[in-house]
Short mmCIF file of C-alpha atoms and ligand atoms in Angstrom, two decimals:
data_model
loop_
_atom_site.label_atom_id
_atom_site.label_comp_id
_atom_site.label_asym_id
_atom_site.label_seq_id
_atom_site.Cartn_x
_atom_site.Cartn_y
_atom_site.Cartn_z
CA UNK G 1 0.00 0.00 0.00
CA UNK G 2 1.52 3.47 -0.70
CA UNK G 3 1.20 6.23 1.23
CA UNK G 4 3.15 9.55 2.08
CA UNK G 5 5.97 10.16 4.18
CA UNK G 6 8.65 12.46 4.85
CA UNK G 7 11.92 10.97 3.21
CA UNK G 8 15.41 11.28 2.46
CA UNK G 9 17.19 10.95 -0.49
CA UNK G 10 20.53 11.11 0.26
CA UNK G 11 22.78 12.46 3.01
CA UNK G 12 23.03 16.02 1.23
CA UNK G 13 19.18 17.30 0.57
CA UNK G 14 16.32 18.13 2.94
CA UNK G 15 13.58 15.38 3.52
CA UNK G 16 10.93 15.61 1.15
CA UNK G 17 7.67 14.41 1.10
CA UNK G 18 7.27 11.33 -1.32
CA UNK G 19 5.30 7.89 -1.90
CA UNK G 20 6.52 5.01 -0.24
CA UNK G 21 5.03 1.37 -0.15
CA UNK G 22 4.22 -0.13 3.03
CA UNK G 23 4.59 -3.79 3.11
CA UNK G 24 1.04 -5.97 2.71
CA UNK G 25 -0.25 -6.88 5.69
CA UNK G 26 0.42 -9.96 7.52
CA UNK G 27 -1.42 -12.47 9.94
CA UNK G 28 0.47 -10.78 12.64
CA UNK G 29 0.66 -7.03 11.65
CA UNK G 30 -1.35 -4.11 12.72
CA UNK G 31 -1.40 -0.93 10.66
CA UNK G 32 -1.63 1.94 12.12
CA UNK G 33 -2.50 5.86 11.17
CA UNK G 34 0.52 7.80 12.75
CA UNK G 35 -1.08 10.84 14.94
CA UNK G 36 2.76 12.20 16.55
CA UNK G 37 6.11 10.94 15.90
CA UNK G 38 9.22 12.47 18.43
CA UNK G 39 12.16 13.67 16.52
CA UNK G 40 15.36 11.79 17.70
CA UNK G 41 18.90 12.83 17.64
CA UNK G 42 19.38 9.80 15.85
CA UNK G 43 16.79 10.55 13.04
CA UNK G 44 19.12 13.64 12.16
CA UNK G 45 22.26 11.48 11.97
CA UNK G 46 20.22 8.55 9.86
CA UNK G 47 19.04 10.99 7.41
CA UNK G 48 22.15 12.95 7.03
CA UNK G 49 24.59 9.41 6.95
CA UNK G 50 26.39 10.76 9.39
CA UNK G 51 26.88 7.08 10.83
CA UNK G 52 27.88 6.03 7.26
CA UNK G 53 25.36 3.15 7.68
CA UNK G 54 21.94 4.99 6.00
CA UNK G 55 20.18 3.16 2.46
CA UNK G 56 18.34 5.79 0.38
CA UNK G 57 15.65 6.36 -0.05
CA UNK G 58 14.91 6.58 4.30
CA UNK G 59 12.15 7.82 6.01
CA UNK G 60 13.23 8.64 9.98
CA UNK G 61 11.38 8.11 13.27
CA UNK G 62 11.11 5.74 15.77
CA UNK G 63 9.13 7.06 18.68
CA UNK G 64 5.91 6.51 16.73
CA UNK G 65 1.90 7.27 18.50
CA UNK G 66 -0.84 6.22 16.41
CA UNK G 67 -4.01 4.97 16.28
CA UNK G 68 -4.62 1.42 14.90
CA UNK G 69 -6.57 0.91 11.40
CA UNK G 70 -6.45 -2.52 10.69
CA UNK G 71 -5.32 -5.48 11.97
CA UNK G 72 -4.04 -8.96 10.56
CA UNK G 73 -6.11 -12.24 11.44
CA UNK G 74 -4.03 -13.33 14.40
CA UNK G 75 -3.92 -10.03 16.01
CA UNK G 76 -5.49 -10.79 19.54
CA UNK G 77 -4.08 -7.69 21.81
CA UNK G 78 -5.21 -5.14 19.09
CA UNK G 79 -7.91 -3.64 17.59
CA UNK G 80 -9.10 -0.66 15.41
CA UNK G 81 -9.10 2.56 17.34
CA UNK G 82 -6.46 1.31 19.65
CA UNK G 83 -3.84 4.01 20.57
CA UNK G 84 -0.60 2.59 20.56
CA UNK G 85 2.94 3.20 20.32
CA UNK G 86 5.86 1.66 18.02
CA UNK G 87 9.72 2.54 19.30
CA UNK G 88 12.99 1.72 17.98
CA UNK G 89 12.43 -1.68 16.75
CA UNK G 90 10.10 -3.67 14.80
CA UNK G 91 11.32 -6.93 15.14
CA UNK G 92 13.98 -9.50 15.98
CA UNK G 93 14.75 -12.78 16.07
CA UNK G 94 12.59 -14.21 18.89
CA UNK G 95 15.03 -17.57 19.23
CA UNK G 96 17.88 -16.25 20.72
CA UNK G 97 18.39 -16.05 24.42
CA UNK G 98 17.86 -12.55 24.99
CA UNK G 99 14.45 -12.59 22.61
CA UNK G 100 13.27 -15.67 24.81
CA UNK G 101 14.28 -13.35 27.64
CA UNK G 102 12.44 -10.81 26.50
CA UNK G 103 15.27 -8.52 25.74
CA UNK G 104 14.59 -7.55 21.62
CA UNK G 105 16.98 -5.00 22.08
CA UNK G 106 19.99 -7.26 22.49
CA UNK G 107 19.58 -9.66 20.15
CA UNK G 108 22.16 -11.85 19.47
CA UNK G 109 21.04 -11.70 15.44
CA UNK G 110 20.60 -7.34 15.75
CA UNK G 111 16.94 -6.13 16.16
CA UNK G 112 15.33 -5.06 12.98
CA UNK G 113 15.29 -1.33 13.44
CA UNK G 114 11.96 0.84 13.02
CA UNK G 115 13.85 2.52 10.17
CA UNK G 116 16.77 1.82 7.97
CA UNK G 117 16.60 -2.12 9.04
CA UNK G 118 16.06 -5.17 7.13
CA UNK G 119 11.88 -5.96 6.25
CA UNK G 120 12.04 -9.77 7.23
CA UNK G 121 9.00 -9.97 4.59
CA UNK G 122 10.16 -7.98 1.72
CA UNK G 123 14.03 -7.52 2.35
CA UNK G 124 13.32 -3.92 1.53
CA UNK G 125 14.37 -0.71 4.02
CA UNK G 126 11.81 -0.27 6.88
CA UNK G 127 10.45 2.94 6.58
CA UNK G 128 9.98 5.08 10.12
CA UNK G 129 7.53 6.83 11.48
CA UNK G 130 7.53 10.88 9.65
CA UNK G 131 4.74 9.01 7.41
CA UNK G 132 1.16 9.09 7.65
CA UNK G 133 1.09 5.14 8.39
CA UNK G 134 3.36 2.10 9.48
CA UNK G 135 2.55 -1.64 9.81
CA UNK G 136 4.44 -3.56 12.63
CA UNK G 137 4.27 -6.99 13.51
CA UNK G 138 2.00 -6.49 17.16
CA UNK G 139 4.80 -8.38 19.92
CA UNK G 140 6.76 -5.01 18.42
CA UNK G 141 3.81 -2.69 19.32
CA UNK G 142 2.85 -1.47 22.83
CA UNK G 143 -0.43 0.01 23.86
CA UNK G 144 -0.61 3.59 24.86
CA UNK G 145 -2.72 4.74 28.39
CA UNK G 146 -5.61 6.63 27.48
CA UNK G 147 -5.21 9.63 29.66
CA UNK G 148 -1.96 11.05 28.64
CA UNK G 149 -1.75 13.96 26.06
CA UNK G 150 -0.44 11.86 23.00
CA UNK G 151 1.88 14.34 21.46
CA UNK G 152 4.21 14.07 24.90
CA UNK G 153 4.05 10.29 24.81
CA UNK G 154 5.73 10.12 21.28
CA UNK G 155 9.12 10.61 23.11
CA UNK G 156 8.84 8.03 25.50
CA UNK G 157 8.88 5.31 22.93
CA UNK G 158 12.64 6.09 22.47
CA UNK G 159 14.18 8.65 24.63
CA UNK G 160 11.48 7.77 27.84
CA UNK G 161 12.45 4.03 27.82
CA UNK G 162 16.11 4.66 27.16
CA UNK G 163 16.64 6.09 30.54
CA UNK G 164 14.17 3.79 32.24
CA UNK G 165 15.55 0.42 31.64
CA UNK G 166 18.80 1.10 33.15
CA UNK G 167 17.02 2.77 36.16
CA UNK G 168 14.62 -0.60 36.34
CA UNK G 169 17.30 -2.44 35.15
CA UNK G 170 19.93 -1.61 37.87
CA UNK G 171 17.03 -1.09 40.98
CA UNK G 172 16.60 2.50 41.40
CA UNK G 173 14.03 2.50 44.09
CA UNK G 174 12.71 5.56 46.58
CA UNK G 175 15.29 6.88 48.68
CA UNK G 176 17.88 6.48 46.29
CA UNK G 177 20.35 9.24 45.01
CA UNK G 178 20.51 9.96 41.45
CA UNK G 179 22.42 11.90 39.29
CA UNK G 180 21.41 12.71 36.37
CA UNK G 181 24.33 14.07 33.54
CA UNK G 182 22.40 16.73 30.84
CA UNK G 183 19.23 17.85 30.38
CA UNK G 184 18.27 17.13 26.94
CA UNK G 185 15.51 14.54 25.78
CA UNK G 186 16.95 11.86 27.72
CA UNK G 187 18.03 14.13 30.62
CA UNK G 188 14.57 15.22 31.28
CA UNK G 189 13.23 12.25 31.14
CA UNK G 190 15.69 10.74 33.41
CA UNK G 191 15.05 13.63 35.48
CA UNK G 192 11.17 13.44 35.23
CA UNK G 193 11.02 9.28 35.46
CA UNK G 194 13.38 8.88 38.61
CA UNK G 195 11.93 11.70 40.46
CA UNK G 196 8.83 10.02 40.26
CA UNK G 197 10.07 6.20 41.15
CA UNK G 198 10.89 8.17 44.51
CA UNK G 199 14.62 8.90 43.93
CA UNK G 200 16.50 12.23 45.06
CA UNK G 201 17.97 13.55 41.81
CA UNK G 202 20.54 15.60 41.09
CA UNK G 203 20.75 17.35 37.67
CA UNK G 204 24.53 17.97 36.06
CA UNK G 205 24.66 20.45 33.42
CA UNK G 206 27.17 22.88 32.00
CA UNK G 207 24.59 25.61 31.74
CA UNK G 208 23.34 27.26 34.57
CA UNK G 209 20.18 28.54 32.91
CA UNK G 210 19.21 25.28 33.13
CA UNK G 211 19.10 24.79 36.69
CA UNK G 212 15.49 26.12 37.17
CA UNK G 213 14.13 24.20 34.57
CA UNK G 214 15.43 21.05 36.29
CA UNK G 215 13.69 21.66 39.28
CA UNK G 216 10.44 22.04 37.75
CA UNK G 217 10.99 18.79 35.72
CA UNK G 218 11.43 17.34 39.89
CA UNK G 219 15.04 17.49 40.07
CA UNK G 220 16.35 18.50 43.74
CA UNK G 221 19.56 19.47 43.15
CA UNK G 222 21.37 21.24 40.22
CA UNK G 223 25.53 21.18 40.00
CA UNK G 224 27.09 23.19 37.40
CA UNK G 225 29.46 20.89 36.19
CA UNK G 226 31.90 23.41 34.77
CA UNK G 227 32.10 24.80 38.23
CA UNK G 228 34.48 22.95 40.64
CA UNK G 229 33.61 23.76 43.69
CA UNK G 230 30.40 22.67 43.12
CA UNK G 231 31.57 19.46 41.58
CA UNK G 232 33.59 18.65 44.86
CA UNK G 233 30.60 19.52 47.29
CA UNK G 234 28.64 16.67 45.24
CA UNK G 235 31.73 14.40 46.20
CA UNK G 236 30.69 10.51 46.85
CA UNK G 237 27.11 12.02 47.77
CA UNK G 238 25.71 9.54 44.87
CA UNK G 239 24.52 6.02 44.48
CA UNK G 240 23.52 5.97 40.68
CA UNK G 241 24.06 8.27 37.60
CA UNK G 242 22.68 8.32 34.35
CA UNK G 243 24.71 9.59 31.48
CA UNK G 244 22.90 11.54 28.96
CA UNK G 245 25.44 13.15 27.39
CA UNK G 246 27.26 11.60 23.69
CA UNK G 247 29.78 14.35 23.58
CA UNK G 248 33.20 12.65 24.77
CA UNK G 249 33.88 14.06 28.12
CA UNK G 250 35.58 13.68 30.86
CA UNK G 251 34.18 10.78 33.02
CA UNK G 252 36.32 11.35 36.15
CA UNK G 253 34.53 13.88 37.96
CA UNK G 254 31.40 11.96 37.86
CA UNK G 255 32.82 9.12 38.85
CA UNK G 256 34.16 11.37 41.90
CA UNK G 257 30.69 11.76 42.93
CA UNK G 258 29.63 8.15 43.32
CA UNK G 259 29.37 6.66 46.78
CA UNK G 260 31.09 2.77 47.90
CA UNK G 261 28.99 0.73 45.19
CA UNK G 262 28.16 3.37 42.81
CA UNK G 263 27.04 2.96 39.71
CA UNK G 264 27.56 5.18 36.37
CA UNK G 265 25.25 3.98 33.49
CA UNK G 266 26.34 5.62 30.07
CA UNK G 267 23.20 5.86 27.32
CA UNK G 268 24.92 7.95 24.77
CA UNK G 269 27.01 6.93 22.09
CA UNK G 270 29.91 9.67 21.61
CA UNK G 271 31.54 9.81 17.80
CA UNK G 272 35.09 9.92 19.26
CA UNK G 273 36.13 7.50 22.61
CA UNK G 274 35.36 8.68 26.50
CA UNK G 275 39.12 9.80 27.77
CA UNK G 276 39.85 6.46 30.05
CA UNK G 277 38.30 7.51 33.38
CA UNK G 278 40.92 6.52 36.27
CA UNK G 279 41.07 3.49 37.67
CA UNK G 280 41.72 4.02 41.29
CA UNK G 281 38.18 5.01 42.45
CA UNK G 282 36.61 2.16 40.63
CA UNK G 283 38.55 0.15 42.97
CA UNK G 284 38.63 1.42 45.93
CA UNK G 285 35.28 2.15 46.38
CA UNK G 286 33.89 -0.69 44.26
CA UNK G 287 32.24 1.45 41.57
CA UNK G 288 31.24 -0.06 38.02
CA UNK G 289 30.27 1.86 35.16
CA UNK G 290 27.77 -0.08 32.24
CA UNK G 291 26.04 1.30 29.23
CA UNK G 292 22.64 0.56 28.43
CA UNK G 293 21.09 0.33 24.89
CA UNK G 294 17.11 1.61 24.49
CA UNK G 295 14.64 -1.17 26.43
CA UNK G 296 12.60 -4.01 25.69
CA UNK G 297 8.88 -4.03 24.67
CA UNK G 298 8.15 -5.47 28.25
CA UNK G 299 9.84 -2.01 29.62
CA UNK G 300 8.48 0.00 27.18
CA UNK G 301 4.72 -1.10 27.92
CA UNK G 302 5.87 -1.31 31.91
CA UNK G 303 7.17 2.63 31.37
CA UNK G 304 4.15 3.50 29.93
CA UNK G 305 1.96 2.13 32.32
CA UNK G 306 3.96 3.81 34.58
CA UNK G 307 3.73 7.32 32.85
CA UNK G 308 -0.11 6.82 33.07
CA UNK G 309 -0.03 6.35 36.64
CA UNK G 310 1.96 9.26 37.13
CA UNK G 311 0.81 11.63 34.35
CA UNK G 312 4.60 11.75 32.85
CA UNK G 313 5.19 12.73 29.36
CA UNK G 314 7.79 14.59 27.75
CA UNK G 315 7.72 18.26 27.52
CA UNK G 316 7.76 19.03 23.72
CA UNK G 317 7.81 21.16 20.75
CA UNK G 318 4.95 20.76 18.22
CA UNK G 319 5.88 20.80 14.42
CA UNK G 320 4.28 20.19 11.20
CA UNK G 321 6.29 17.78 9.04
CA UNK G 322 7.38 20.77 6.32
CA UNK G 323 9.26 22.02 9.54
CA UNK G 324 11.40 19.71 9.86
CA UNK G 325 14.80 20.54 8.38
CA UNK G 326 14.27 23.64 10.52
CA UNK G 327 13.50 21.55 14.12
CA UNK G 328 16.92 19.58 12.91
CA UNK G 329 18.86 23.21 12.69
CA UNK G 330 17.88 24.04 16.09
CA UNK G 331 18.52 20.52 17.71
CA UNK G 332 21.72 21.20 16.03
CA UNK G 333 22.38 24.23 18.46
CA UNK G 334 20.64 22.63 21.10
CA UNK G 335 17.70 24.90 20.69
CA UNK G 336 14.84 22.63 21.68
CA UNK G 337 12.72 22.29 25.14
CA UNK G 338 12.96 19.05 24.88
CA UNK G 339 12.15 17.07 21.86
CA UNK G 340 10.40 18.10 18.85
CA UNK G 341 7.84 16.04 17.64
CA UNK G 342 5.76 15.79 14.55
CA UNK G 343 1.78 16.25 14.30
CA UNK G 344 1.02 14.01 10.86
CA UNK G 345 -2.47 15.62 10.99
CA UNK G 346 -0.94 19.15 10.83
CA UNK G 347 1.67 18.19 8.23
CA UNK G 348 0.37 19.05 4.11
CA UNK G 349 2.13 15.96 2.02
ZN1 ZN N 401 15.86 7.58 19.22
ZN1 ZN N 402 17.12 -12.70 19.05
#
């Protein structure tokens, strides 16, 4: 079935809107009318090949909300006029041990990414979510609470569970202090979603004009990270840190902040290494430092339950698709409270 989209043609022009062909529907695929999709750092990279891994043509987006439209014959969990939500993959391998585990997103064979991926069915591109529909098999599809304002939710399929599964992952509970290392669309979330599990979090940034932002968003503290003395009057006051940040940086000083048993979890990818942080506080006070790659459906529908509970979405930016190469110039610059995000309905193809 064709239908429009936003898509790029190569790494050098702006996205354009074009026909693209969705793949038929199968006994296990729901199709779904897109109503929001979030704009992710990574969509910028994709359609620009700044990775040097993006197939033309390639339509972005993975932190898809839509309503469903149609559904395939063994579709059980779904059904028209459903409000769901489709993140960063579509589908995997389901044999391995981390699919029979329920973890998609390590998959010993690679997940089959929302965009840019391999169609098991057609062994064409998958096409993202800056389109007016997509068709996902349903165990990649999660359902979306009804009260929430759906253009906030469209981040949570990507940048929301990103900084929840290593919070869940690693046992964040109440009581526990947090740092939390930027405040862009993961960093607010992080902020937002560990406040809310009960923790005490602290919010590193190099700009101080963030600071009173962060403590709306429920953070407690705010340490300039640029500023030393603040840096050392954080010292070992920490039991867990999330790393928002894919600029290479220093690790050290966070690392100087983490109590006997700390943790630092890194969820951004940086272009050049991390400096090697020093050794001798990892050992003598037992700290470990991990990375953490996106979430599994499980914690994607768990974090949206969760969001529902607590009335947590991401604070957002509403576009119409034709704005798009402009929303990428100001992400660019860091111009962006704190995620843009696409309204299809709004967008002229
Ligand atoms: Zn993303
Ligand atoms: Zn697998």
């Amino acid at each position: 079935m064709k239908i429009n989209a936003l898509v790029a043609h190569d790494a050098a022009k702006p996205l354009s809107s074009s026909a693209i062909t969705l793949r038929p529907l199968q006994q296990q695929d729901v199709k779904i009318e897109i109503l929001y999709c979030g704009v992710c750092h990574s969509d910028l990279h994709m359609a620009r090949n700044e990775w040097a891994v993006s197939r033309y043509p390639l339509v972005p987006g993975h932190e898809i909300v839509g309503r469903v439209v149609e559904t395939g014959a063994d579709v059980m969990n779904f059904k028209p006029g459903d409000v769901v939500g489709v993140g960063v993959m579509v589908d995997s391998c389901r044999q391995c041990h981390f699919c029979q585990q329920k973890e998609e997103q390590y998959c010993e064979s690679g997940f089959v990414a929302t965009y840019n991926g391999i169609d098991k069915y057609t062994g064409d591109s998958t096409w993202g979510g800056y389109a007016q529909n997509v068709v996902v098999d349903q165990h990649f599809v999660v359902s979306v609470p009804q009260a929430l304002p759906l253009a906030g939710v469209a981040p949570l399929l990507c940048a929301g569970v990103t900084v929840w599964s290593p919070l869940r992952h690693f046992g964040v509970k109440a009581g526990d202090k947090v740092g939390v290392v930027g405040l862009g669309g993961l960093g607010h979330m992080a902020v937002k979603l560990a406040s809310a599990m009960g923790a005490e979090v602290t919010l590193f940034t190099t700009s101080p004009a963030k600071g009173e932002d962060a403590l709306r968003l429920g953070a407690k503290r705010v340490v300039v990270s640029r500023d030393a003395q603040q840096m050392a009057s954080a010292q070992t006051s920490l039991d867990f840190i999330v790393d928002c940040v894919s600029a290479p940086h220093d690790l050290d000083p966070y690392l100087a902040t983490l109590k006997t048993n700390g943790r630092l979890v890194l969820v951004g990818i940086p272009e050049q290494p991390h400096q090697s942080p020093n050794v001798t506080p990892l050992v003598n006070r037992r700290l470990s430092i991990s990375g953490s790659s996106i979430g599994s459906i499980q914690e994607t529908q768990e974090m949206l339950d969760f969001c529902g509970e607590h009335n947590i979405t991401a604070d957002i930016e509403l576009i119409a698709g034709e704005e798009i190469e402009t929303a990428f110039a100001r992400m660019l610059k860091g111009d962006v409270k704190y995620r843009f995000v696409i309204d299809m309905q709004a967008t002229h193809w």
